[in-house]
Short mmCIF file of C-alpha atoms in Angstrom, two decimals:
data_model
loop_
_atom_site.label_atom_id
_atom_site.label_comp_id
_atom_site.label_asym_id
_atom_site.label_seq_id
_atom_site.Cartn_x
_atom_site.Cartn_y
_atom_site.Cartn_z
CA GLN A 1 19.21 -1.31 3.09
CA SER A 2 17.48 -0.77 6.44
CA ALA A 3 14.32 1.30 7.11
CA LEU A 4 14.67 5.05 7.99
CA THR A 5 14.41 5.81 11.57
CA GLN A 6 11.57 7.84 13.13
CA PRO A 7 10.55 8.48 16.75
CA PRO A 8 7.53 6.08 17.38
CA SER A 9 5.50 8.99 18.76
CA ALA A 10 5.07 12.73 18.83
CA SER A 11 2.31 15.07 20.39
CA GLY A 12 1.21 18.53 20.85
CA SER A 13 -2.01 20.64 21.83
CA PRO A 14 -4.10 22.10 19.18
CA GLY A 15 -2.45 25.17 17.73
CA GLN A 16 1.21 24.08 18.70
CA SER A 17 3.76 22.83 16.27
CA VAL A 18 5.36 19.34 16.27
CA THR A 19 8.43 18.29 14.41
CA ILE A 20 9.20 14.62 13.29
CA SER A 21 12.73 13.41 12.39
CA CYS A 22 13.50 10.84 9.81
CA THR A 23 17.24 9.61 10.02
CA GLY A 24 18.84 7.75 7.16
CA THR A 25 22.28 7.47 5.98
CA SER A 26 24.70 9.05 3.25
CA SER A 27 23.46 6.51 0.77
CA ASP A 28 19.86 7.71 0.92
CA ILE A 29 18.72 11.00 2.62
CA GLY A 30 22.21 12.49 2.50
CA ASP A 31 22.86 11.68 -1.01
CA PHE A 32 19.43 12.72 -2.73
CA ALA A 33 16.96 15.48 -2.48
CA TYR A 34 14.05 12.89 -3.01
CA VAL A 35 12.31 12.68 0.51
CA SER A 36 8.72 12.61 0.82
CA TRP A 37 6.44 12.22 3.58
CA TYR A 38 2.93 10.47 3.90
CA GLN A 39 -0.17 10.71 6.25
CA GLN A 40 -2.13 7.77 7.17
CA HIS A 41 -5.21 7.80 9.22
CA PRO A 42 -6.17 4.62 11.04
CA GLY A 43 -7.66 2.00 8.33
CA LYS A 44 -7.03 4.66 5.62
CA VAL A 45 -4.73 4.85 2.51
CA PRO A 46 -1.48 6.75 2.90
CA LYS A 47 -1.49 10.29 1.55
CA VAL A 48 1.60 12.06 0.30
CA ILE A 49 1.91 15.58 2.04
CA ILE A 50 5.34 16.44 1.06
CA TYR A 51 7.70 15.50 -1.90
CA GLU A 52 11.08 16.28 -3.11
CA VAL A 53 11.97 17.30 0.66
CA ASN A 54 9.71 20.54 0.73
CA LYS A 55 7.06 20.56 -1.87
CA ARG A 56 3.47 20.34 -1.11
CA PRO A 57 0.96 18.80 -3.49
CA SER A 58 -1.99 20.83 -4.35
CA GLY A 59 -4.65 20.81 -1.62
CA VAL A 60 -2.15 20.12 1.28
CA PRO A 61 -2.30 22.93 3.89
CA ASP A 62 0.76 25.02 4.24
CA ARG A 63 0.83 24.02 7.82
CA PHE A 64 2.86 21.05 6.68
CA SER A 65 6.58 21.75 5.62
CA GLY A 66 9.62 19.61 5.13
CA SER A 67 13.24 20.24 5.36
CA LYS A 68 16.59 18.05 5.22
CA SER A 69 19.93 18.44 7.04
CA GLY A 70 22.75 15.90 6.26
CA ASN A 71 21.10 12.38 6.76
CA THR A 72 18.07 13.59 8.46
CA ALA A 73 14.86 14.99 7.21
CA SER A 74 12.13 16.57 9.15
CA LEU A 75 8.41 17.17 8.87
CA THR A 76 6.91 20.10 10.71
CA VAL A 77 3.22 20.49 11.32
CA SER A 78 2.31 23.92 12.66
CA GLY A 79 -0.82 25.06 14.03
CA LEU A 80 -1.89 21.42 14.92
CA GLN A 81 -5.38 20.49 14.40
CA THR A 82 -7.21 17.42 15.58
CA GLU A 83 -7.50 16.07 12.09
CA ASP A 84 -3.64 15.85 11.95
CA GLU A 85 -3.70 13.01 14.47
CA ALA A 86 -2.43 10.30 12.31
CA ASP A 87 0.55 8.13 11.53
CA TYR A 88 3.31 9.71 9.38
CA TYR A 89 5.91 8.03 7.28
CA CYS A 90 8.95 9.49 5.63
CA SER A 91 10.38 7.91 2.51
CA SER A 92 13.55 8.51 0.57
CA TYR A 93 14.90 7.42 -2.78
CA ALA A 94 18.13 5.23 -2.31
CA GLY A 95 19.64 4.96 -5.74
CA ASN A 96 20.42 1.47 -6.48
CA ASN A 97 17.72 0.20 -8.66
CA ASN A 98 15.14 3.08 -7.90
CA LEU A 99 14.97 1.69 -4.17
CA LYS A 100 12.63 3.54 -1.95
CA LEU A 101 13.00 3.19 1.69
CA PHE A 102 10.08 3.98 4.20
CA GLY A 103 10.67 5.19 7.74
CA THR A 104 9.50 3.32 10.79
CA GLY A 105 6.61 5.51 10.92
CA THR A 106 5.46 8.18 13.87
CA LYS A 107 2.26 8.20 15.36
CA VAL A 108 1.14 12.00 16.15
CA THR A 109 -1.30 12.57 18.94
CA VAL A 110 -3.23 15.84 19.30
CA LEU A 111 -3.61 16.33 22.88
CA GLN B 1 -8.77 12.19 -12.07
CA VAL B 2 -6.68 9.13 -11.94
CA GLN B 3 -8.06 6.05 -10.05
CA LEU B 4 -6.51 2.79 -9.17
CA GLN B 5 -8.43 -0.36 -8.65
CA GLN B 6 -6.86 -3.46 -7.54
CA TRP B 7 -7.92 -6.95 -7.03
CA GLY B 8 -6.64 -10.52 -6.35
CA ALA B 9 -6.78 -13.33 -4.02
CA GLY B 10 -6.82 -12.47 -0.18
CA LEU B 11 -6.37 -15.85 1.46
CA LEU B 12 -3.32 -17.91 0.68
CA LYS B 13 -1.59 -21.05 1.95
CA PRO B 14 2.08 -21.03 2.65
CA SER B 15 4.34 -21.85 -0.52
CA GLU B 16 1.43 -20.50 -2.68
CA THR B 17 1.82 -17.73 -5.28
CA LEU B 18 0.41 -14.24 -4.49
CA ALA B 19 -1.16 -12.63 -7.54
CA LEU B 20 -2.62 -8.96 -7.75
CA THR B 21 -3.54 -6.80 -10.32
CA CYS B 22 -4.15 -2.94 -10.62
CA GLY B 23 -6.22 -1.16 -13.08
CA VAL B 24 -5.46 2.59 -14.13
CA PHE B 25 -8.43 4.56 -14.68
CA GLY B 26 -8.82 8.23 -16.03
CA GLU B 27 -5.09 8.93 -16.80
CA SER B 28 -2.39 8.07 -19.15
CA PHE B 29 -0.55 5.16 -18.46
CA SER B 30 2.70 6.26 -19.87
CA GLY B 31 4.79 8.91 -18.25
CA TYR B 32 4.80 7.18 -14.79
CA TYR B 33 6.04 4.39 -12.96
CA TRP B 34 3.50 2.03 -11.26
CA SER B 35 4.48 0.40 -7.85
CA TRP B 36 3.42 -2.07 -5.31
CA ILE B 37 3.86 -1.28 -1.65
CA ARG B 38 2.63 -3.49 1.36
CA GLN B 39 2.02 -2.90 4.90
CA PRO B 40 2.06 -5.82 7.49
CA PRO B 41 -0.42 -5.75 10.34
CA GLY B 42 0.35 -2.91 12.80
CA THR B 43 3.73 -2.02 11.08
CA GLY B 44 5.14 0.31 8.44
CA LEU B 45 5.27 0.44 4.80
CA GLU B 46 7.64 -1.57 2.41
CA TRP B 47 8.19 -0.81 -1.14
CA ILE B 48 8.08 -4.06 -3.18
CA GLY B 49 9.01 -2.62 -6.78
CA GLU B 50 7.83 -0.69 -9.78
CA ILE B 51 7.33 -0.81 -13.57
CA ASN B 52 6.73 1.61 -16.33
CA HIS B 53 4.83 1.40 -19.40
CA SER B 54 7.82 -0.02 -21.33
CA GLY B 55 7.97 -2.76 -18.69
CA THR B 56 11.26 -1.47 -17.07
CA THR B 57 11.13 -3.00 -13.49
CA TYR B 58 12.92 -2.20 -10.30
CA TYR B 59 12.37 -4.50 -7.24
CA ASN B 60 13.37 -4.42 -3.53
CA PRO B 61 16.57 -6.32 -3.13
CA SER B 62 15.01 -8.06 0.00
CA LEU B 63 12.14 -9.51 -2.15
CA LYS B 64 13.71 -9.76 -5.60
CA SER B 65 14.18 -13.41 -5.86
CA ARG B 66 10.54 -14.07 -5.28
CA VAL B 67 8.73 -10.95 -7.12
CA ILE B 68 7.69 -10.48 -10.69
CA ILE B 69 5.85 -7.07 -11.71
CA SER B 70 4.37 -7.12 -15.08
CA VAL B 71 2.33 -4.77 -17.30
CA ASP B 72 -0.42 -4.95 -19.74
CA THR B 73 -0.47 -1.53 -21.38
CA SER B 74 -3.47 -2.40 -23.65
CA LYS B 75 -5.60 -2.88 -20.56
CA LYS B 76 -3.72 -0.13 -18.57
CA GLN B 77 -3.05 -2.78 -15.95
CA PHE B 78 -0.03 -3.82 -13.92
CA SER B 79 0.33 -6.93 -11.76
CA LEU B 80 2.34 -8.40 -8.89
CA LYS B 81 3.28 -12.00 -8.31
CA LEU B 82 5.04 -13.11 -5.11
CA THR B 83 5.97 -16.76 -5.02
CA SER B 84 6.60 -18.96 -2.01
CA VAL B 85 4.54 -16.99 0.45
CA THR B 86 4.90 -17.48 4.26
CA ALA B 87 3.07 -15.98 7.13
CA ALA B 88 5.36 -12.99 7.19
CA ASP B 89 4.00 -11.97 3.59
CA THR B 90 0.70 -11.33 5.49
CA ALA B 91 -0.12 -7.51 4.77
CA VAL B 92 -2.19 -5.03 3.01
CA TYR B 93 -0.74 -4.80 -0.56
CA TYR B 94 -1.25 -1.26 -2.34
CA CYS B 95 -0.66 -0.33 -5.81
CA ALA B 96 0.43 3.26 -6.56
CA ARG B 97 1.37 5.71 -9.20
CA VAL B 98 4.96 6.91 -8.83
CA SER B 99 5.53 10.56 -9.79
CA GLY B 100 8.33 12.91 -9.90
CA THR B 101 10.89 14.67 -12.16
CA PRO B 102 11.94 13.31 -15.60
CA SER B 103 15.21 12.31 -13.94
CA GLN B 104 13.85 10.63 -11.05
CA PHE B 105 10.43 9.32 -10.03
CA SER B 106 10.45 9.45 -6.31
CA TYR B 107 7.19 9.69 -4.58
CA MET B 108 3.78 7.80 -4.66
CA ASP B 109 0.93 10.42 -5.28
CA VAL B 110 -2.15 8.06 -6.12
CA TRP B 111 -2.81 4.79 -4.33
CA GLY B 112 -5.32 2.00 -4.70
CA LYS B 113 -7.53 1.10 -1.96
CA GLY B 114 -5.34 -1.74 -0.73
CA THR B 115 -5.98 -5.59 -0.60
CA THR B 116 -5.48 -7.62 2.60
CA VAL B 117 -3.68 -10.76 1.84
CA THR B 118 -3.50 -13.30 4.62
CA VAL B 119 -1.24 -16.42 4.35
CA SER B 120 -2.22 -19.11 6.77
CA SER B 121 -2.35 -23.04 6.58
#
């Protein structure tokens, strides 16, 4: 199983929206509603911001939203703020021994 | 509030065995899976494997031949051993709690601070 595919970078100005894609296959994203997204600031620990495709943990702003269509999941950050500048990783359950795949990561820059 | 504290050797020579332990504080040990994830320098995350309080384990097929994850429920600890390490195993290693529905534990919601492991001769 290969890593999920994300664009290396994305950017937007404060207040704008940015959407990050995460492409898998019919054996992972396409087959299960278990996609999660993680935010990681430089030198920090990853933090889950979306789980089970579109659910937000307590304390995560509603500016963060997730969706899925076919083999591709997406994370949208609305109303970009400077603190949103970070690396973002998607993850999907892939069946087969509870395998969890991560995406290649996207660096979001707030211009 | 649950916290994970991890420890273990940070510098290894090729062919040695990596050994890390993660302690769970402030939360029940049962009812979750407990995982290990690593992040090589400058790159992305890789799931290594996970275990529950009963000792049921799941491993990444790419590492399965070299990985053992074990649990000590009396101490609320779980451990990672990775044998025959090479420079390619140099990474920050994280322990994490796996949460989800009763039918599928699918996301990591609590993470340890990470341990930097360097493999060098």
